[in-house]
Amino acid sequence: MWNSLILDPMVNSLLWIYNVLANNFGLAIIVFTILVRLITYPLTSQQMKSTQKMQELQKSKKWQEMQKKYKDNREQMAQEQMKLYKEMGVSPFGSCLPTLIQFPIIIGLYQAIIRALAVTPIQLLDLSNHVYPFINAAALIPLRNYFLWMDLSLPEKDHGLAIAGFGLPILAILVVVSTFLQSKLMTPPSTTGDQGAQMSKAMNLYMPLFMGYLAYSFPSGLALYFVTSNLAGVLQYAIMGKLDWRNLIPRKPA
Amino acid sequence: MHPMKPKHLLFLLTFAILATLLSGCAGGGATAASSWPGLTVDEENAYLAYNTYVYAIQLSNGSLKWRYPSEANRTVSFYADPALSPDGQLIVGGYNHVLYGLDPKTGSMKWDFLQANNRYIASPLVVEQGIFAPNSDDTLYALDLSGNLRWKFNAKGESWARPVTGQACDCIYLSSMDHHLYALDPADGSVIWQSEDLGGAMVGMPALSETGSLYIGTFDSEVLALNSQNGEILWRVPTEDWVWSGPTLAGDRLFVGDLAGNFYALNAGNGETIWQLTPGQLDGPIVGSPLVIDDSIYFGSESGTLYAVDTSGEIQWTQTTGGKLYTSPKQAGDLILVAPIQSEELLIAFDRDGAKKWAFVPEPKK
C-alpha cells in the first residue's frame, strides 16, 4: 500500500524528472520538491487560513475576557476555549495538522531518494522491481549522485564540504536557518500567552534544530529537499502577500 | 510553575520518536545487510564474506574455523567474494572502504589498503601480477601482493564485478556501470580499448572464451558478445529483463538468467537460444551466475530454490534453502555450496544429487 501509493510514484517521478533534466539528480530533487509544494498547496492554504482565524479569535474581546476570567482555573479556561473554537468555527489543530501531514511526505521522499540512488546491490535489486515500464531505467541507472559539492547519497556528517581542512555542515546550517525563517514568517508571533501560542513557540524553537539534525545525519538529498521546500514555502507566502518580516522580531505577550 | 517546560519535553520526545522512525526507514546500519554473501573456496575451506564477518568454514563438516574480525565492528561489513592469491593470502574488500590481506589459515590481518573512497562491492582479481580491486569510487586499484598501490584507473562509473583476464591478450577486462567494457594494460592501467555504450549498466563479470570473445549481460536486457581484441560487438540478443550476473561459458554454450526469472542456454557463436526455462517453470528472478559441472547446470533463484538442470534444459532436481539465493553457487570438490540470505543457515552444502550434507549457522549474536 505504502509502496504503490506513495513510494513508487515518488521514485518514478524522480527518475522521470532526472531524465528530463539531463541526468542531474540534485535538480530533480529541487523540481520534485516544488511539485510536491504545488500539490500540497491546498493544505498550506488551509493552514494559513486556520492560523489567520486563530489570530483573529485571540485578538477578540470575548477571548481576552475569557482569559482574564479563568486565569486561575486552567481546566475551566480550556473548556471555555473549546467552546469559543466551536462557536467561531476554528479548529485548534487546523494549523498544526498540515505540518504533521508533511512527515509522511518527508519519510516517503527520504525513502524515494535512497531507493532511486540505489548505492548497494540490495537497493538496486529493489529498485528494479519498482520502476514503471515507461521509464527507460537501463539508460538512467546508476543515477549520478553528485550535485555541487554534495554526494546526495551520503549524509553531510560523512561527506561535508571541507574548507581549510574543516568539515562544515553547510547544508545542515542552511536547513536550520531556512526552517526557522519559514516557521517564523508563517506563524505570526502571538500577543497572547495561551497554550496555543506556547505550542507554536516550542515548535518554532525545536523544529529547525530537529530538521538540522536530520539534514546532518541523513543523505544530503533529503537536506536538499528541506532547503528547497522551506524556500519555496517562503516564496509561496510572499506571492500570497502574507510575508511580514516584522514576525521575526519577538513581541512580548499581552 | 510555568507549564512551558513539560511542553518542551513533549516536543523533544515527539521529535526523538520521529528521528527514530526515520532512522528505522534507513536500514543503512552496518548490521542491516545491504548485499548478499561473497563466497570463495579452496581445497579445505569455504570463505564467506557476509555482513560484519569473513568466515572460514571447513568443507569437511561445515564448522567454523575462524572469523574476521573476531568481534563484530558496526563500521565494518563485507559482501564481496574474497579472493585467494597465488602466494597464499585471502584478499577481501570491505564496505568501510578498506581492502584487507588476510592469512587464510588463521584469519589474521597481514595488511590493509586504505586509499579507496567508497565500498568494495566487487571482488578483486588476484593473479601473479598483483591485485586488481574495483571500488565504488569509480576507480580500479592495482596493487602488488603486499597491498602497495601500483596504479589506478578511473572509469566513468562504479564497477561491481570482478575484472577478468585471459590468455587471448595480456589484458584486464573491466565491466562498468558506466555502460562500457574496458580492456586495460595490467602493467600501467592504460586503456587498450573501450567498448561503445552497451546500452545499460553491467554489474556482472564478463565470461571470456579461449577463442577471443567476451560475453556480458546488461541492464538493457541484453546479452552481448564482443571481440576481446578490440571491443567490437559480435552479436547481441535480447532477454526479457535485466541481466544481473555475468553468463557462464561452458564449451560452445552460454548459460545466463534474468530478473524476470528466465534461464537461457545460448549458442556462444551467434547468440541463438538453444533452450529456455521460463518464469512458469522457475520460481523467481535469477541473480547469480550459474555453475556448470560436467553435464549439469546449477543456479539459484530469488525464491531460494537451487535448480540442477541438464544440458538439454530438463530440471533434474530442486532444493529449497529457506532464504533468497543471490550468490552464485560454488563447487567445492563433490559439493555444491550455496549462500542464502534471510536464512538462519548462511552456507549450505549439497551433493551433486541434491542431498543436503551440512549447513553453517553462525553463533547467535550475544
Short mmCIF file of N, CA and C in Angstrom, two decimals, chain B residues 189-262:
data_model
loop_
_atom_site.label_atom_id
_atom_site.label_comp_id
_atom_site.label_asym_id
_atom_site.label_seq_id
_atom_site.Cartn_x
_atom_site.Cartn_y
_atom_site.Cartn_z
N GLY B 189 47.77 0.26 -16.41
CA GLY B 189 46.37 0.71 -16.37
C GLY B 189 45.94 1.51 -17.58
N SER B 190 46.80 1.59 -18.60
CA SER B 190 46.38 2.35 -19.79
C SER B 190 45.29 1.58 -20.54
N VAL B 191 44.43 2.35 -21.21
CA VAL B 191 43.28 1.75 -21.89
C VAL B 191 43.73 1.19 -23.24
N ILE B 192 43.52 -0.10 -23.44
CA ILE B 192 43.83 -0.72 -24.74
C ILE B 192 42.65 -0.49 -25.68
N TRP B 193 41.46 -0.74 -25.18
CA TRP B 193 40.26 -0.34 -25.92
C TRP B 193 39.12 -0.12 -24.93
N GLN B 194 38.14 0.58 -25.41
CA GLN B 194 36.93 0.83 -24.62
C GLN B 194 35.75 0.56 -25.54
N SER B 195 34.80 -0.22 -25.08
CA SER B 195 33.66 -0.54 -25.94
C SER B 195 32.79 0.68 -26.15
N GLU B 196 31.92 0.60 -27.11
CA GLU B 196 30.90 1.64 -27.25
C GLU B 196 29.92 1.52 -26.08
N ASP B 197 29.04 2.50 -25.94
CA ASP B 197 28.00 2.40 -24.89
C ASP B 197 27.14 1.17 -25.19
N LEU B 198 27.12 0.24 -24.25
CA LEU B 198 26.42 -1.03 -24.49
C LEU B 198 24.94 -0.95 -24.11
N GLY B 199 24.46 0.22 -23.78
CA GLY B 199 23.02 0.42 -23.60
C GLY B 199 22.53 0.35 -22.18
N GLY B 200 23.33 -0.23 -21.29
CA GLY B 200 22.89 -0.34 -19.90
C GLY B 200 24.07 -0.66 -19.00
N ALA B 201 23.81 -0.50 -17.70
CA ALA B 201 24.88 -0.78 -16.73
C ALA B 201 25.17 -2.29 -16.70
N MET B 202 26.39 -2.60 -16.33
CA MET B 202 26.78 -4.01 -16.16
C MET B 202 27.30 -4.20 -14.75
N VAL B 203 26.76 -5.17 -14.05
CA VAL B 203 27.27 -5.46 -12.71
C VAL B 203 27.79 -6.90 -12.63
N GLY B 204 27.78 -7.58 -13.76
CA GLY B 204 28.27 -8.97 -13.80
C GLY B 204 29.66 -9.05 -14.39
N MET B 205 30.30 -10.16 -14.08
CA MET B 205 31.66 -10.40 -14.58
C MET B 205 31.56 -10.95 -16.00
N PRO B 206 32.34 -10.41 -16.94
CA PRO B 206 32.27 -10.97 -18.29
C PRO B 206 32.82 -12.40 -18.31
N ALA B 207 32.29 -13.19 -19.25
CA ALA B 207 32.86 -14.53 -19.48
C ALA B 207 33.80 -14.39 -20.68
N LEU B 208 34.95 -15.02 -20.60
CA LEU B 208 35.96 -14.89 -21.65
C LEU B 208 36.24 -16.25 -22.27
N SER B 209 36.16 -16.33 -23.59
CA SER B 209 36.42 -17.62 -24.26
C SER B 209 37.88 -17.70 -24.69
N GLU B 210 38.32 -18.91 -24.92
CA GLU B 210 39.71 -19.09 -25.39
C GLU B 210 39.86 -18.59 -26.81
N THR B 211 38.75 -18.50 -27.52
CA THR B 211 38.83 -18.06 -28.92
C THR B 211 38.76 -16.53 -29.06
N GLY B 212 38.69 -15.84 -27.95
CA GLY B 212 38.79 -14.39 -28.03
C GLY B 212 37.45 -13.65 -28.03
N SER B 213 36.45 -14.22 -27.39
CA SER B 213 35.18 -13.49 -27.26
C SER B 213 34.88 -13.21 -25.80
N LEU B 214 34.27 -12.05 -25.58
CA LEU B 214 33.83 -11.66 -24.23
C LEU B 214 32.31 -11.65 -24.23
N TYR B 215 31.71 -12.20 -23.17
CA TYR B 215 30.25 -12.25 -23.11
C TYR B 215 29.80 -11.52 -21.84
N ILE B 216 28.77 -10.71 -22.00
CA ILE B 216 28.32 -9.92 -20.87
C ILE B 216 26.81 -9.66 -20.97
N GLY B 217 26.15 -9.56 -19.82
CA GLY B 217 24.73 -9.19 -19.80
C GLY B 217 24.59 -7.78 -19.26
N THR B 218 23.53 -7.09 -19.66
CA THR B 218 23.37 -5.69 -19.25
C THR B 218 21.98 -5.43 -18.66
N PHE B 219 21.85 -4.25 -18.06
CA PHE B 219 20.54 -3.81 -17.56
C PHE B 219 19.63 -3.36 -18.71
N ASP B 220 20.18 -3.35 -19.92
CA ASP B 220 19.34 -3.04 -21.07
C ASP B 220 18.67 -4.31 -21.57
N SER B 221 18.69 -5.35 -20.73
CA SER B 221 18.05 -6.64 -21.05
C SER B 221 18.62 -7.24 -22.33
N GLU B 222 19.91 -7.40 -22.31
CA GLU B 222 20.60 -8.00 -23.46
C GLU B 222 21.78 -8.83 -22.98
N VAL B 223 22.13 -9.82 -23.81
CA VAL B 223 23.42 -10.50 -23.67
C VAL B 223 24.20 -10.16 -24.94
N LEU B 224 25.47 -9.77 -24.73
CA LEU B 224 26.28 -9.36 -25.88
C LEU B 224 27.56 -10.19 -25.94
N ALA B 225 28.05 -10.37 -27.14
CA ALA B 225 29.38 -10.95 -27.35
C ALA B 225 30.25 -9.88 -27.98
N LEU B 226 31.47 -9.71 -27.46
CA LEU B 226 32.38 -8.70 -28.01
C LEU B 226 33.70 -9.37 -28.38
N ASN B 227 34.34 -8.81 -29.35
CA ASN B 227 35.68 -9.25 -29.71
C ASN B 227 36.64 -8.76 -28.63
N SER B 228 37.33 -9.72 -27.99
CA SER B 228 38.18 -9.32 -26.86
C SER B 228 39.43 -8.55 -27.31
N GLN B 229 39.70 -8.57 -28.61
CA GLN B 229 40.88 -7.85 -29.11
C GLN B 229 40.63 -6.35 -29.31
N ASN B 230 39.36 -6.01 -29.63
CA ASN B 230 39.11 -4.60 -29.94
C ASN B 230 37.78 -4.07 -29.39
N GLY B 231 37.01 -4.91 -28.73
CA GLY B 231 35.75 -4.46 -28.14
C GLY B 231 34.60 -4.36 -29.11
N GLU B 232 34.80 -4.80 -30.33
CA GLU B 232 33.73 -4.74 -31.34
C GLU B 232 32.61 -5.73 -30.97
N ILE B 233 31.37 -5.27 -31.15
CA ILE B 233 30.23 -6.15 -30.81
C ILE B 233 30.06 -7.20 -31.90
N LEU B 234 30.05 -8.49 -31.50
CA LEU B 234 29.90 -9.58 -32.45
C LEU B 234 28.42 -9.93 -32.63
N TRP B 235 27.70 -9.99 -31.53
CA TRP B 235 26.24 -10.20 -31.59
C TRP B 235 25.62 -9.71 -30.30
N ARG B 236 24.35 -9.47 -30.33
CA ARG B 236 23.60 -9.10 -29.12
C ARG B 236 22.20 -9.69 -29.23
N VAL B 237 21.75 -10.29 -28.13
CA VAL B 237 20.41 -10.89 -28.13
C VAL B 237 19.61 -10.34 -26.93
N PRO B 238 18.31 -10.15 -27.13
CA PRO B 238 17.51 -9.60 -26.03
C PRO B 238 17.13 -10.67 -25.00
N THR B 239 16.96 -10.23 -23.78
CA THR B 239 16.39 -11.06 -22.73
C THR B 239 15.11 -10.36 -22.28
N GLU B 240 14.33 -11.01 -21.44
CA GLU B 240 13.06 -10.38 -21.06
C GLU B 240 13.28 -9.25 -20.05
N ASP B 241 14.33 -9.36 -19.23
CA ASP B 241 14.55 -8.37 -18.17
C ASP B 241 16.05 -8.17 -17.98
N TRP B 242 16.41 -7.37 -16.98
CA TRP B 242 17.82 -7.09 -16.70
C TRP B 242 18.59 -8.39 -16.50
N VAL B 243 19.83 -8.38 -16.97
CA VAL B 243 20.74 -9.49 -16.68
C VAL B 243 21.69 -8.98 -15.60
N TRP B 244 21.68 -9.62 -14.46
CA TRP B 244 22.47 -9.13 -13.33
C TRP B 244 23.89 -9.69 -13.39
N SER B 245 24.03 -10.97 -13.14
CA SER B 245 25.39 -11.54 -13.12
C SER B 245 25.83 -11.92 -14.52
N GLY B 246 27.12 -12.13 -14.64
CA GLY B 246 27.66 -12.49 -15.95
C GLY B 246 27.23 -13.89 -16.35
N PRO B 247 27.25 -14.15 -17.68
CA PRO B 247 26.92 -15.50 -18.13
C PRO B 247 28.07 -16.47 -17.82
N THR B 248 27.73 -17.75 -17.81
CA THR B 248 28.77 -18.77 -17.63
C THR B 248 28.97 -19.48 -18.96
N LEU B 249 30.21 -19.58 -19.38
CA LEU B 249 30.53 -20.21 -20.65
C LEU B 249 30.96 -21.65 -20.39
N ALA B 250 30.35 -22.58 -21.09
CA ALA B 250 30.75 -23.99 -20.98
C ALA B 250 30.76 -24.56 -22.38
N GLY B 251 31.95 -24.82 -22.90
CA GLY B 251 32.07 -25.28 -24.28
C GLY B 251 31.60 -24.20 -25.22
N ASP B 252 30.64 -24.55 -26.07
CA ASP B 252 30.14 -23.54 -27.01
C ASP B 252 28.79 -22.98 -26.58
N ARG B 253 28.49 -23.14 -25.29
CA ARG B 253 27.20 -22.64 -24.79
C ARG B 253 27.38 -21.61 -23.68
N LEU B 254 26.44 -20.69 -23.66
CA LEU B 254 26.40 -19.68 -22.60
C LEU B 254 25.15 -19.92 -21.78
N PHE B 255 25.29 -19.86 -20.48
CA PHE B 255 24.13 -20.02 -19.60
C PHE B 255 23.96 -18.75 -18.78
N VAL B 256 22.75 -18.22 -18.77
CA VAL B 256 22.52 -16.96 -18.09
C VAL B 256 21.04 -16.82 -17.69
N GLY B 257 20.81 -16.15 -16.57
CA GLY B 257 19.43 -15.91 -16.14
C GLY B 257 19.11 -14.43 -16.17
N ASP B 258 17.82 -14.08 -16.06
CA ASP B 258 17.45 -12.66 -15.98
C ASP B 258 16.52 -12.42 -14.80
N LEU B 259 16.24 -11.14 -14.54
CA LEU B 259 15.45 -10.79 -13.35
C LEU B 259 13.95 -11.08 -13.52
N ALA B 260 13.52 -11.41 -14.72
CA ALA B 260 12.12 -11.83 -14.89
C ALA B 260 11.96 -13.29 -14.48
N GLY B 261 13.08 -13.99 -14.32
CA GLY B 261 13.01 -15.40 -13.92
C GLY B 261 13.15 -16.36 -15.09
N ASN B 262 13.76 -15.89 -16.19
CA ASN B 262 14.07 -16.78 -17.31
C ASN B 262 15.49 -17.30 -17.16
#
